[in-house]
Coordinates of C-alpha atoms and ligand atoms in Angstrom, one line a residue:
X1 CA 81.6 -49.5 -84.4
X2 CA 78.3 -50.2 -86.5
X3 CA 78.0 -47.2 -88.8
X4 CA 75.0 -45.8 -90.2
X5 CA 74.0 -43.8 -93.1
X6 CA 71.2 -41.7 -92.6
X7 CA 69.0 -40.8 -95.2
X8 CA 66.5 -38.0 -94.9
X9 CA 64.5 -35.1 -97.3
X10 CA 63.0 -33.3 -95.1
X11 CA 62.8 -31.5 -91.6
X12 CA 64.9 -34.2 -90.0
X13 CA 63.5 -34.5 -86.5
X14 CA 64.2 -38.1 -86.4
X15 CA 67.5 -37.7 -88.0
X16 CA 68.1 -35.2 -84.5
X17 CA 66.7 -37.6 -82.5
X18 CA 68.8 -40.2 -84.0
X19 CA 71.8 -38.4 -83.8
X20 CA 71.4 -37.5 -80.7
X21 CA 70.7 -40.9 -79.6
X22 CA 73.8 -42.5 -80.7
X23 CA 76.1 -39.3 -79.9
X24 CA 77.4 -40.7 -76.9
X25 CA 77.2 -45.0 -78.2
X26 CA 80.0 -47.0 -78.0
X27 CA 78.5 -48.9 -80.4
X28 CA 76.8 -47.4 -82.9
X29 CA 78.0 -44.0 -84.9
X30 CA 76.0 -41.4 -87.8
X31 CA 78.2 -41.5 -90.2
X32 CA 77.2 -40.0 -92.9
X33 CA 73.8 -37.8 -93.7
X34 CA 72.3 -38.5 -97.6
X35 CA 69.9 -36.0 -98.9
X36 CA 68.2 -35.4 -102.3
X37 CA 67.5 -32.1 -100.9
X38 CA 70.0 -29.4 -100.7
X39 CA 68.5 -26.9 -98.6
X40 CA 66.8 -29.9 -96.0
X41 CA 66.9 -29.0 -92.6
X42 CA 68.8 -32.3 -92.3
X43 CA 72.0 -31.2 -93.5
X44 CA 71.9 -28.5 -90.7
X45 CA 72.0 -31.3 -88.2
X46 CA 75.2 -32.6 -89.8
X47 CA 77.0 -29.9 -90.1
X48 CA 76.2 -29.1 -86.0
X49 CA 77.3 -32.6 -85.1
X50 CA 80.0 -32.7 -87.5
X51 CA 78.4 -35.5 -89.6
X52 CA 79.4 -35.6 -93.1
X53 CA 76.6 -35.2 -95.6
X54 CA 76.1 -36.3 -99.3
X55 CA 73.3 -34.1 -101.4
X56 CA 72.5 -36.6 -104.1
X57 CA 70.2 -36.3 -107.6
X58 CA 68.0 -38.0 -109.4
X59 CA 70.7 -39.0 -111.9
X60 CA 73.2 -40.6 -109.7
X61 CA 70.8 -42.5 -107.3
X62 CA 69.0 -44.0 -110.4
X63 CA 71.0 -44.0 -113.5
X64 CA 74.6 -44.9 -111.3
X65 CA 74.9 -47.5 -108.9
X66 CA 77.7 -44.8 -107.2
X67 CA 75.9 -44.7 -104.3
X68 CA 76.6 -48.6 -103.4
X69 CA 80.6 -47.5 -103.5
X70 CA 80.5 -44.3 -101.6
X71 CA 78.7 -46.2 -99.2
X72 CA 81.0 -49.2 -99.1
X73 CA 84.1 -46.8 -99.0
X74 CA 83.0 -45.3 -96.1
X75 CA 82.2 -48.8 -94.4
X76 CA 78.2 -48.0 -93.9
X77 CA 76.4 -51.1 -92.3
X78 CA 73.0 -49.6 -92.0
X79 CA 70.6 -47.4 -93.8
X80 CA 67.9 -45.8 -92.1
X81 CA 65.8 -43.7 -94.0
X82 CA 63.9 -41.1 -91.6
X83 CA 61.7 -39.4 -94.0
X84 CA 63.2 -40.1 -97.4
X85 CA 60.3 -40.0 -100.0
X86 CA 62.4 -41.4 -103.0
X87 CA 61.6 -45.4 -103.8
X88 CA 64.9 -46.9 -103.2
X89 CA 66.0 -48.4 -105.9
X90 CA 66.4 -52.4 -106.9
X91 CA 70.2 -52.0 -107.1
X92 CA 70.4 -50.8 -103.3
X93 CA 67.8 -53.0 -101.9
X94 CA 70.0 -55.8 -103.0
X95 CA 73.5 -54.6 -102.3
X96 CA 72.1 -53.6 -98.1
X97 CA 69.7 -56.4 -98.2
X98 CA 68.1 -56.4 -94.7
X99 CA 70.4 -53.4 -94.3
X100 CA 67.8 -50.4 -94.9
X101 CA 65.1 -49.4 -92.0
X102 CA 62.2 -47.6 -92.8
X103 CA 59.6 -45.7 -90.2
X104 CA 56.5 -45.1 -91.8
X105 CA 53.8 -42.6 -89.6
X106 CA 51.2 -45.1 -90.0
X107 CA 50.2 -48.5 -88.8
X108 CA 51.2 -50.3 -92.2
X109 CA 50.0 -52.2 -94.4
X110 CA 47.1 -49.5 -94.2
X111 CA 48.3 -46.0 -95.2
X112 CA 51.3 -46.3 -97.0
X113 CA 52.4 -46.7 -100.5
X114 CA 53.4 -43.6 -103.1
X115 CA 52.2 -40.0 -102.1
X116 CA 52.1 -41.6 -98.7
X117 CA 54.1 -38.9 -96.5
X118 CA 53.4 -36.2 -93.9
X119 CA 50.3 -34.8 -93.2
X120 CA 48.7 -36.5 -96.6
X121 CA 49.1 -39.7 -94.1
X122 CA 47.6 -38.3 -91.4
X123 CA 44.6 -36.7 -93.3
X124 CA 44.0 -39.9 -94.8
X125 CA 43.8 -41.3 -91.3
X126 CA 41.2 -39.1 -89.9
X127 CA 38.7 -39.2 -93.4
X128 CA 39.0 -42.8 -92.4
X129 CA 37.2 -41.7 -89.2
X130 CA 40.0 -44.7 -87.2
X131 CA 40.3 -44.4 -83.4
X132 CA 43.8 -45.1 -83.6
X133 CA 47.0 -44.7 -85.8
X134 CA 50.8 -45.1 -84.7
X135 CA 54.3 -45.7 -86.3
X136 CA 55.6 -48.5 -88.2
X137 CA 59.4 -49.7 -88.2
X138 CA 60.2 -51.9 -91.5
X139 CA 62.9 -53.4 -93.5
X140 CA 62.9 -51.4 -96.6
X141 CA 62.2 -53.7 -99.9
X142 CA 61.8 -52.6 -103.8
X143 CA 57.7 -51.1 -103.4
X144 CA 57.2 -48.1 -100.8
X145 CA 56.5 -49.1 -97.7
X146 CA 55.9 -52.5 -97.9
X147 CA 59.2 -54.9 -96.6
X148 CA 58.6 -57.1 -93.5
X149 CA 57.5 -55.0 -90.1
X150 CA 60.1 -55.0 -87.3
X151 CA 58.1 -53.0 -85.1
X152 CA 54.7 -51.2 -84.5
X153 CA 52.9 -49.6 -81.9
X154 CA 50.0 -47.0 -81.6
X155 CA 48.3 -44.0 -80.1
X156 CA 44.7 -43.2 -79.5
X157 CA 42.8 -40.8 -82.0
X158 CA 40.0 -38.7 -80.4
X159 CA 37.1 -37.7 -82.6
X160 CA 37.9 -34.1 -82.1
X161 CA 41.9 -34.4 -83.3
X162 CA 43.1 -32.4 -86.7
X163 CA 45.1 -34.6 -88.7
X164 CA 48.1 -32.2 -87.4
X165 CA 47.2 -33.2 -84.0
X166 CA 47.4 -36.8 -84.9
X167 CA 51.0 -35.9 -86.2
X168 CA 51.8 -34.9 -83.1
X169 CA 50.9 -37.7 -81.6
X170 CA 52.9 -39.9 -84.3
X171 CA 56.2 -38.0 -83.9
X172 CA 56.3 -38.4 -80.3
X173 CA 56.4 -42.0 -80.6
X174 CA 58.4 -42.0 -83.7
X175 CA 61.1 -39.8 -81.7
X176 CA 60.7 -41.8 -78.8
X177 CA 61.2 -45.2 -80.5
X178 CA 62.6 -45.1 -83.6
X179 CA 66.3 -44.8 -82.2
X180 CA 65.8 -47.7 -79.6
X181 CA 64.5 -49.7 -82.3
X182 CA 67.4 -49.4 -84.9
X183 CA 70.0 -49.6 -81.9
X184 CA 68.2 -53.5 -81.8
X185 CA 68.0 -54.0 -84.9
X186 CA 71.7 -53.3 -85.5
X187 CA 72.9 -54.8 -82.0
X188 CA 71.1 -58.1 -83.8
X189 CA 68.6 -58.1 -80.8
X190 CA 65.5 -58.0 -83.2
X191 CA 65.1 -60.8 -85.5
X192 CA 62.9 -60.2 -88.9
X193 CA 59.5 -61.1 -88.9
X194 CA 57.4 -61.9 -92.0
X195 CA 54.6 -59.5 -92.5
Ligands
GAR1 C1 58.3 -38.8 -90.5 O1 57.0 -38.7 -89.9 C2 58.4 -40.2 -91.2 O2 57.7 -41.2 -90.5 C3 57.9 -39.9 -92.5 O3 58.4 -38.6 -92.9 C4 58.5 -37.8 -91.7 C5 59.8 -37.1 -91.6 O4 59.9 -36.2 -90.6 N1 58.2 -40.9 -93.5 C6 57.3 -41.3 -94.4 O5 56.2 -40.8 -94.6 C7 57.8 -42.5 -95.3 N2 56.8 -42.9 -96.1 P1 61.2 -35.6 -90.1 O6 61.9 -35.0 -91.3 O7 60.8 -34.5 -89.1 O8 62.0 -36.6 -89.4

């Protein structure tokens, strides 16, 4: 089995997804939820698939390297990060190098970087007046949103869509690919690319 360690902060729609993805996999389990939030909707998920979960602060992910042994202890392969909005840090990127997957709702290199999350993504997409915007799949490195791109592809934005419509838009891809991608990625059926 390739385990993986998801790590989320927020709603955790693609953590569902993902879970839900996998539940049935021969190959490929959720084996442990990581949150720096303790009331995320994310840790609701685990506890209904039975998943189990790992509230972490600012202190310990930072100022400890703890994080690389609970996650060696339980045997995690993978990280994927589905809307976790803290910069991982130096320590991590090194010990899971090539090991932590980021999706970002934007066609990268444009529209990412710190503050970069959620609707502020989406808004900056539409003051930017583009005609199209989409997901982005990465290997996660030591800047936000910036390692090598696995994967990317787009939807159409229509003069008239809200920057919640093109949200919409965004998480129906990011639902509908996100899981597919990582079970390649991990299945070694996706080689890195250089950005
Ligand atoms: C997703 O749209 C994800 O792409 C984004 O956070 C959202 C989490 O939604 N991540 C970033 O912006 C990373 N820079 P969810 O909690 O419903 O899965």
């Amino acid at each position: 089995m390739i385990r993986l360690a998801i790590f989320a902060s927020g709603t955790g729609s693609n953590a569902q997804k993902i879970i839900q993805y996998f539940e049935e996999s021969d190959d490929v389990e959720i084996s442990l939820i990581v949150s720096n939030k303790a009331n995320a909707g994310v840790l609701n998920f685990a506890e209904h698939y039975d998943i189990p979960s790992m509230i972490i602060d600012r202190q310990f992910f930072y100022h400890t390297k703890q994080i690389v042994f609970e996650l060696n202890h339980q045997s995690i392969d993978y990280i994927i990060l589905a809307g976790f909005l803290w910069l991982i840090p130096s320590y991590l990127v090194k010990a899971f190098a090539n090991k932590i997957i980021n999706i970002h709702p934007a066609l990268l290199p444009k529209y990412g970087g710190k503050g970069m999350y959620g609707l502020h993504v989406h808004d900056a997409v539409k003051k930017a007046g583009e005609n199209k915007s989409g997901i982005t799949i990465h290997y996660v490195n030591e800047s936000y949103d910036d390692g090598a791109i696995i994967f990317q592809t787009s939807c159409e934005i229509y003069p008239e869509d809200l920057p919640t419509d093109i949200q919409k838009k965004v998480q129906i891809l990011e639902h509908k690919y996100y899981p597919e991608i990582i079970e390649k990625i991990v299945l070694g059926e996706v080689k890195k690319r250089s950005t």
